[in-house]
Amino acid sequence: MLDFRPELNAIWAQLQITAADTPEIAALFQQEPQRVSDLTLEAAGLRVDLSKNKVSQQQLKLLLEFAAQSPLSYHRSALFEGKPINSSENRAVLHPALRDFGEITALTSGYRDTVYEQRARMLTAAEQIRSGEWLGHTGKPITDIINIGIGGSDLGPKLVYEALREFRHNTLTVHFISNVDGAEIYSLLKTLNPETTLVAIASKTFTTQETLLNAKTALAWLRQGLDIEQVEASSHVVALTASAANAVSYGVAPERVLPFEEWVGGRYSLWSSIGFGIACAVGGEAFSELLQGAHALDKHFAEAPLDQNIPVLMALIGIWNINFLGYPTQAVIPYCERLGLLSAYLQQLDMESNGKSTLRDNTRANTATGPIVWGQTGTNGQHAFFQLMHQGTHTIPVEFIGALQDTLSDATHHRTLLVNMIAQASALMSGKPAPDGEAYRDYPGDKPSTMILIEQLTPASLGALIALYEHKVFVQGSLWGINSFDQWGVELGKKLTNELLPKEADLKAFDESTRALMGLVNTRL
């Protein structure tokens, strides 16, 4: 698997030395007259301006040499060839195959046939719901879908559903339930009619605690409202899962299990049957355009040389910021309210993938790894945390995202939105010295940012944007020497939850604080 420790590469030491002498960003524009054109790239409908980052082109060249000497090229090929690059679970990671219209992944015909068959089955079910052909127990068409999932079975579909609101079916609403907090699902159920509601249980394993508890509540509501004892097997329930046998054992009718493959990771699963709610909302054509946009970025990532490869360059600049400049966080600020869930989605994608301290060779990392990812939409963020970004003691790299056109807005609103975004990036970089005696008005500047532009928010551009971040995260994991495709860090908390849930649980093995807190909870519930 070509294990790798980045700090043992000779170029790593060179990068550490040169980082201390990095000029201010404004000075880099003076020293590199072609900086904007050299560091602005386009692919798959995305335009990415990297010029406002605090890295010289010579330093970037060193970073590219480091990448060339790493296992990145091997890992990139292995990803598309279906090799088991998820080493801890010995699995292939083939989410690009779910959107492979050009056969850039090395799937055998049998695998490809399976992907196409599963997609067709899911899209057929979605179209039956959209057309009114899919009827509930009392003969009424479906008007509401409750997608019950958590993590990758929730965040990705919810992001796309919210982002593509202008493409949605006008008489069908998809609701997303994830948190085990009962207030969420009980509040929703009060507003719905069981006769016209479909429950989509989304779980890769069909064993997820939160999902099954929420599903139990929703099915009890359906059972009471429809007077059906075996409601799980009714036309009001579908399962979206890689564990069809578990779903059938649960009671879901086999013909209403919409499967996907085990090699689809949860946080990469919106392209699979987990995207059922998306397809119901926007239709098969728009869903295919979403896949095609992601595929276009896959093709760019697979084929572009490293020095022209947008995910690679973004990943290298991220590593530069974290490991050499000491900036541990990454803000993502979309200037598009419909992308309001993007930062939450990217938190899971990035922090669950690269929030690791153990390398592929089973040793501890000696370098910092994944960043703390956070953000909010602009211009709202300007009236919240931008104060800290401009004048605080922390340097926070920003990735700004904007659409040049918006059919849901007008020229005045949209121009104001975009100009705000551009002005903030300029202010963060350039700063402004304070007048004498008024240090509180000082803007130090020299704050790095990347600008990502799309022409318009469409299924294709959204697909490309999400795939860009998937591959950026993958590249960083490869260069840090970690496995980006497992998530063992979530297991201990789940184990302890199961130990503490029974009221008669033996608490002796737990610390005094935990025993006291559980004692309090047990007196109430």
XYZ file of C-alpha atoms in Angstrom:
525
model
C 0.000 0.000 0.000
C 3.087 2.211 -0.126
C 3.176 3.465 3.450
C 4.542 6.975 3.801
C 5.852 9.273 6.503
C 5.956 12.805 5.042
C 8.549 14.163 7.471
C 11.088 11.579 6.261
C 11.019 12.986 2.742
C 13.981 15.332 2.160
C 11.785 18.014 0.606
C 9.762 18.269 3.832
C 12.801 19.735 5.603
C 13.362 22.174 2.742
C 9.763 23.312 3.013
C 10.168 23.892 6.746
C 13.176 26.132 6.095
C 11.589 28.149 3.308
C 8.305 28.625 5.200
C 10.016 30.927 7.690
C 10.934 33.322 4.875
C 7.576 33.449 3.120
C 6.835 37.011 1.953
C 3.522 38.674 2.671
C 0.855 37.834 0.117
C 0.757 41.384 -1.225
C 4.510 41.223 -1.867
C 4.085 37.983 -3.805
C 1.915 39.824 -6.321
C 4.763 42.287 -6.847
C 7.393 39.564 -7.168
C 5.309 37.349 -9.475
C 3.680 39.500 -12.199
C 1.853 36.514 -13.741
C 0.673 35.215 -10.380
C -3.069 35.527 -11.034
C -2.973 33.833 -14.432
C -0.493 31.203 -13.236
C -2.570 30.315 -10.173
C -6.062 30.446 -11.670
C -7.280 27.139 -13.073
C -10.502 25.911 -14.641
C -12.001 22.439 -14.849
C -15.466 20.857 -14.884
C -17.127 24.283 -14.822
C -15.161 25.457 -11.776
C -12.807 28.454 -11.775
C -10.362 28.387 -8.863
C -8.120 31.358 -8.015
C -5.309 30.301 -5.674
C -3.317 33.526 -5.985
C -4.282 35.010 -2.595
C -2.657 32.163 -0.674
C 0.520 32.786 1.310
C 2.759 30.587 -0.805
C 5.253 31.593 -3.474
C 5.326 29.821 -6.799
C 8.774 28.494 -5.916
C 7.386 27.050 -2.678
C 4.475 25.582 -4.610
C 6.966 23.983 -6.985
C 8.670 22.359 -3.983
C 5.302 21.117 -2.728
C 4.642 19.588 -6.139
C 8.038 17.859 -6.050
C 7.130 16.496 -2.627
C 3.836 15.184 -4.021
C 5.629 13.620 -6.995
C 7.947 11.715 -4.631
C 5.047 10.513 -2.473
C 2.685 7.558 -3.100
C 0.013 9.975 -4.384
C 0.151 8.866 -8.025
C -0.065 5.237 -6.928
C -2.987 5.959 -4.612
C -4.781 7.971 -7.287
C -4.494 5.094 -9.758
C -5.470 2.587 -7.075
C -8.616 4.587 -6.290
C -9.865 4.356 -9.864
C -8.662 0.772 -10.318
C -10.671 -0.510 -7.381
C -7.721 -1.625 -5.275
C -8.391 -1.974 -1.508
C -6.981 1.403 -0.453
C -9.124 1.330 2.692
C -6.402 -0.742 4.304
C -7.873 -1.174 7.793
C -11.050 -2.724 6.365
C -9.468 -4.191 3.203
C -12.007 -2.502 0.940
C -11.937 -0.766 -2.396
C -13.167 2.831 -2.419
C -15.088 3.168 -5.650
C -17.508 6.043 -5.219
C -16.218 7.517 -8.529
C -17.685 4.408 -10.188
C -21.153 5.550 -9.140
C -20.847 8.512 -11.515
C -18.576 6.919 -14.149
C -20.074 7.751 -17.529
C -16.703 7.632 -19.306
C -15.292 4.414 -17.855
C -12.341 6.042 -16.100
C -12.714 3.551 -13.259
C -11.435 0.054 -13.873
C -14.669 -1.714 -13.007
C -15.270 -5.099 -14.544
C -18.393 -5.339 -16.658
C -20.106 -7.234 -13.837
C -19.498 -4.434 -11.359
C -20.528 -1.803 -13.872
C -23.731 -3.681 -14.648
C -24.480 -3.789 -10.913
C -23.976 -0.024 -10.520
C -26.210 0.739 -13.508
C -28.862 -1.735 -12.361
C -28.969 -0.268 -8.844
C -29.171 3.275 -10.201
C -31.955 2.345 -12.622
C -33.891 0.631 -9.845
C -33.608 3.684 -7.600
C -34.500 6.153 -10.366
C -37.494 4.042 -11.407
C -38.842 4.115 -7.854
C -38.234 7.864 -7.662
C -40.083 8.465 -10.929
C -43.037 6.364 -9.736
C -43.302 8.629 -6.709
C -42.903 11.822 -8.747
C -45.567 10.763 -11.257
C -48.098 9.676 -8.636
C -47.935 6.042 -9.745
C -46.577 4.929 -6.338
C -49.629 4.748 -4.076
C -49.960 4.421 -0.349
C -52.144 1.961 1.560
C -55.314 4.005 1.002
C -54.659 4.609 -2.689
C -53.296 8.129 -2.366
C -50.036 9.295 -3.989
C -47.012 10.202 -1.892
C -46.589 13.888 -1.022
C -43.945 13.655 1.720
C -40.828 11.551 2.165
C -39.035 11.240 5.498
C -35.373 10.382 4.919
C -34.188 8.819 8.180
C -30.407 8.506 8.334
C -27.390 10.086 9.978
C -23.912 11.137 8.885
C -23.359 10.309 5.235
C -26.894 8.963 4.927
C -28.211 12.406 5.824
C -25.741 15.236 5.237
C -25.039 14.655 1.549
C -28.632 14.203 0.378
C -29.795 17.080 2.579
C -27.103 19.403 1.191
C -28.065 18.609 -2.405
C -31.802 18.849 -1.687
C -31.396 22.324 -0.193
C -28.953 23.499 -2.852
C -31.144 22.453 -5.785
C -34.407 23.863 -4.508
C -35.248 25.519 -7.843
C -35.169 22.092 -9.524
C -37.483 20.374 -7.021
C -40.899 18.809 -7.647
C -43.549 21.330 -6.649
C -45.894 18.917 -4.845
C -43.374 16.625 -3.163
C -41.409 17.469 -0.013
C -38.458 15.546 1.421
C -37.827 15.869 5.162
C -34.546 14.789 6.746
C -34.406 13.294 10.231
C -31.022 12.443 11.704
C -30.666 13.367 15.367
C -31.876 10.883 17.957
C -33.375 13.894 19.771
C -37.050 12.897 19.717
C -38.231 16.497 19.518
C -37.105 16.538 15.886
C -39.142 13.595 14.644
C -42.193 14.107 16.845
C -42.473 17.733 15.720
C -42.315 16.657 12.083
C -44.829 13.817 12.371
C -47.443 16.218 13.752
C -47.393 18.055 10.425
C -47.728 15.042 8.100
C -50.465 12.726 6.862
C -49.531 9.027 7.174
C -51.662 8.205 4.127
C -49.348 10.222 1.873
C -46.016 9.759 3.662
C -43.154 7.473 2.668
C -40.418 6.597 5.180
C -36.989 6.010 3.612
C -34.688 4.279 6.107
C -31.130 5.111 5.022
C -28.405 3.059 6.685
C -25.471 1.299 5.068
C -25.462 -1.489 7.663
C -29.092 -1.210 8.743
C -27.847 -1.362 12.325
C -27.273 2.343 13.070
C -28.701 3.041 16.531
C -30.047 6.539 15.928
C -31.543 5.639 12.555
C -33.324 2.530 13.803
C -34.756 4.349 16.829
C -36.095 7.157 14.642
C -37.430 4.573 12.180
C -39.189 2.728 15.009
C -40.943 5.957 16.002
C -41.933 6.779 12.416
C -43.224 3.265 11.764
C -45.273 3.266 14.963
C -46.871 6.497 13.732
C -47.587 4.914 10.339
C -48.932 1.747 11.949
C -51.366 3.706 14.080
C -52.405 6.097 11.327
C -52.911 3.442 8.660
C -54.035 0.562 10.876
C -51.484 -1.806 9.285
C -49.761 -4.297 11.539
C -46.891 -5.152 9.159
C -46.293 -1.570 8.106
C -42.602 -2.274 7.404
C -43.640 -4.338 4.368
C -46.081 -1.730 3.070
C -45.615 0.746 0.229
C -44.962 3.423 2.858
C -41.448 2.118 3.634
C -38.286 1.767 1.565
C -34.764 0.856 2.659
C -31.592 2.443 1.282
C -28.787 0.126 2.333
C -25.749 -1.983 1.475
C -27.153 -4.699 3.768
C -30.261 -5.870 1.942
C -30.526 -8.988 4.105
C -30.729 -6.886 7.271
C -33.421 -4.684 5.735
C -35.500 -7.693 4.707
C -35.069 -9.221 8.180
C -36.310 -5.917 9.569
C -39.481 -6.448 7.546
C -39.012 -4.248 4.478
C -40.396 -5.851 1.317
C -37.488 -7.064 -0.870
C -38.797 -5.152 -3.879
C -38.616 -1.941 -1.854
C -34.993 -2.359 -0.807
C -32.838 -0.008 -2.891
C -29.311 -1.369 -2.483
C -25.797 -0.109 -3.026
C -22.415 -1.792 -2.723
C -20.271 -2.325 0.368
C -17.417 -0.351 -1.218
C -19.473 2.848 -1.065
C -18.344 4.768 2.026
C -21.034 6.556 4.000
C -19.687 10.058 3.445
C -19.374 9.337 -0.281
C -22.805 7.743 -0.656
C -25.071 10.516 -1.953
C -24.228 9.309 -5.492
C -25.751 5.894 -4.714
C -29.238 4.810 -3.658
C -28.708 6.996 -0.582
C -29.504 9.795 -3.049
C -33.073 8.478 -3.404
C -34.536 11.591 -1.767
C -32.559 13.776 -4.176
C -33.868 11.838 -7.177
C -37.438 12.042 -5.888
C -37.106 15.790 -5.470
C -35.287 16.815 -8.653
C -35.926 13.875 -10.983
C -33.756 11.418 -12.824
C -32.434 13.878 -15.407
C -31.167 16.344 -12.810
C -29.774 13.498 -10.690
C -27.837 12.273 -13.724
C -26.514 15.802 -14.303
C -25.301 15.832 -10.689
C -23.405 12.606 -11.373
C -22.048 13.933 -14.663
C -20.691 17.063 -12.983
C -18.877 14.933 -10.431
C -17.618 12.663 -13.202
C -16.157 15.639 -15.075
C -14.140 16.540 -11.978
C -13.160 12.870 -11.504
C -11.802 12.868 -15.046
C -9.825 16.062 -14.379
C -8.390 14.614 -11.164
C -7.511 11.299 -12.807
C -5.864 12.769 -15.892
C -4.503 16.271 -15.209
C -0.791 16.580 -14.366
C -0.129 17.446 -10.743
C 0.807 21.065 -11.475
C -2.513 21.657 -13.273
C -4.658 19.483 -11.026
C -7.046 21.575 -8.940
C -7.704 19.062 -6.113
C -3.969 18.403 -5.849
C -3.047 22.096 -5.701
C -5.765 22.871 -3.152
C -4.611 19.918 -1.054
C -0.974 21.020 -1.198
C -1.850 24.563 -0.171
C -3.882 23.125 2.709
C -0.886 21.055 3.825
C 1.327 24.130 3.506
C -1.052 26.096 5.731
C -1.344 23.376 8.375
C 2.130 21.867 8.504
C 4.407 24.758 7.594
C 2.573 27.990 8.413
C 0.810 26.587 11.483
C -2.778 27.403 10.498
C -4.861 24.489 11.862
C -8.327 25.575 10.742
C -10.049 25.993 7.380
C -13.095 28.216 6.916
C -15.450 27.519 4.007
C -17.691 30.480 3.194
C -20.204 30.039 0.347
C -21.772 33.292 -0.795
C -24.939 31.402 -1.673
C -27.604 30.752 0.933
C -28.633 27.531 -0.803
C -25.187 26.161 0.080
C -25.823 26.807 3.766
C -25.213 23.137 4.620
C -21.931 22.892 2.722
C -19.670 23.624 5.689
C -21.424 20.963 7.804
C -21.108 18.487 4.937
C -17.413 19.286 4.528
C -16.847 18.951 8.270
C -17.846 15.315 8.015
C -16.087 14.711 4.713
C -12.792 16.207 5.868
C -12.692 15.679 9.627
C -14.017 12.107 9.589
C -11.678 11.236 6.719
C -8.455 12.891 7.880
C -8.998 13.352 11.607
C -6.461 10.603 12.262
C -3.224 10.323 14.232
C -2.290 6.791 13.141
C -0.585 6.162 9.815
C -1.165 3.362 7.339
C 1.844 1.513 8.791
C 0.113 1.448 12.208
C 2.488 3.987 13.785
C 1.688 7.392 15.241
C 1.844 10.489 13.061
C 4.590 12.978 13.869
C 2.993 15.756 11.837
C -0.338 17.556 12.102
C -3.064 16.037 9.940
C -6.649 17.079 9.160
C -7.772 20.687 9.661
C -10.676 21.914 11.759
C -13.267 22.743 9.088
C -16.026 25.229 9.777
C -17.986 28.028 8.177
C -21.254 29.746 7.371
C -22.727 31.519 4.397
C -21.785 35.046 3.446
C -22.819 37.751 3.989
C -24.118 36.418 7.337
C -20.647 35.423 8.491
C -19.441 38.995 7.992
C -21.640 39.979 10.928
C -20.408 37.145 13.146
C -16.882 35.711 12.983
C -15.251 37.859 10.296
C -14.212 40.225 13.084
C -11.877 37.524 14.386
C -10.604 36.697 10.913
C -9.691 40.324 10.227
C -8.348 41.438 13.609
C -7.973 38.366 15.812
C -4.746 36.651 16.796
C -5.407 33.559 14.659
C -4.794 33.317 10.933
C -7.661 31.425 9.329
C -7.397 30.417 5.665
C -10.698 30.854 3.843
C -12.212 29.156 0.827
C -14.784 31.498 -0.697
C -17.378 29.975 -3.033
C -19.647 31.974 -5.317
C -21.901 31.633 -8.365
C -21.583 34.281 -11.069
C -25.281 34.072 -11.949
C -28.376 33.228 -9.934
C -31.768 32.834 -11.574
C -33.516 33.004 -8.192
C -32.130 36.472 -7.451
C -31.891 39.756 -9.349
C -28.931 41.769 -10.582
C -28.911 44.200 -7.652
C -29.001 41.551 -4.942
C -26.575 39.234 -6.671
C -24.011 41.861 -7.613
C -24.048 43.100 -4.012
C -23.520 39.548 -2.775
C -20.564 38.863 -5.073
C -18.919 42.235 -4.477
C -19.098 41.594 -0.727
C -17.287 38.284 -1.229
C -14.559 39.790 -3.393
C -14.140 42.736 -1.017
C -13.722 40.449 1.987
C -11.027 38.405 0.248
C -9.229 41.616 -0.712
C -9.489 43.065 2.799
C -8.204 39.873 4.408
C -5.171 39.909 2.149
C -4.357 43.625 1.926
C -5.397 44.886 5.344
C -5.137 48.556 6.275
C -2.845 50.208 8.835
C -4.477 52.140 11.659
C -4.149 55.906 12.036
C -1.762 56.983 14.795
C -3.190 56.352 18.235
C -6.057 54.206 16.929
C -4.618 50.694 16.973
C -8.112 49.241 17.295
C -8.648 50.206 13.651
C -5.659 48.216 12.407
C -6.245 45.495 9.821
C -3.018 43.476 9.654
C -3.957 41.700 6.426
C -1.824 38.883 5.003
C -4.703 36.442 5.545
C -4.838 33.737 2.841
C -7.864 32.736 0.808
C -8.944 30.745 -2.233
C -11.772 31.834 -4.532
C -13.926 29.125 -6.145
C -16.412 30.317 -8.763
C -19.112 28.512 -10.692
C -21.190 30.059 -13.440
C -24.470 29.077 -11.805
C -25.621 26.646 -9.122
C -26.886 23.676 -11.131
C -26.861 19.920 -10.549
C -23.697 19.622 -12.653
C -21.780 22.436 -10.962
C -22.793 21.164 -7.523
C -21.614 17.666 -8.424
C -18.263 19.031 -9.564
C -17.884 21.137 -6.411
C -18.539 18.199 -4.082
C -16.189 15.932 -6.040
C -13.487 18.621 -5.873
C -13.553 18.473 -2.087
C -13.691 14.670 -2.052
C -10.468 14.507 -4.039
C -8.780 17.308 -2.104
C -9.355 15.339 1.105
C -8.122 12.136 -0.546
C -4.890 13.796 -1.700
C -4.159 15.185 1.751
C -4.718 11.788 3.356
C -2.311 10.198 0.905
C 0.365 12.827 1.558
C -0.003 12.562 5.342
C 0.281 8.774 5.122
C -3.140 8.099 6.648
C -6.173 6.062 5.588
C -8.918 8.557 4.735
C -11.605 5.913 4.343
C -12.216 4.464 7.801
C -13.613 6.129 10.925
C -12.637 4.084 13.957
C -12.815 7.179 16.123
C -16.600 6.931 16.279
C -16.676 3.397 17.677
C -15.745 3.882 21.347
C -18.497 6.405 22.015
C -21.065 4.050 20.461
C -19.790 1.161 22.584
C -20.020 3.145 25.819
C -23.498 4.384 24.898
C -24.685 0.793 24.575
C -23.114 -0.069 27.942
C -24.756 2.893 29.683
C -28.230 2.685 28.139
C -29.692 -0.082 30.374
C -30.948 1.372 33.656
C -29.397 -1.559 35.478
C -25.985 -0.965 33.846
C -22.979 -1.618 36.069
C -21.275 1.773 36.396
C -18.291 0.627 38.449
C -15.926 0.726 35.492
C -16.754 4.371 34.769
C -15.239 7.497 36.278
C -16.915 9.303 39.166
C -18.226 12.132 36.993
C -19.874 9.725 34.544
C -21.443 7.760 37.410
C -22.870 10.960 38.909
C -24.267 12.139 35.574
C -25.854 8.764 34.835
C -27.305 8.701 38.324
C -29.000 12.022 37.599
C -30.326 10.861 34.223
C -31.613 7.620 35.747
C -33.690 9.561 38.272
C -35.441 11.395 35.429
C -35.790 8.819 32.658
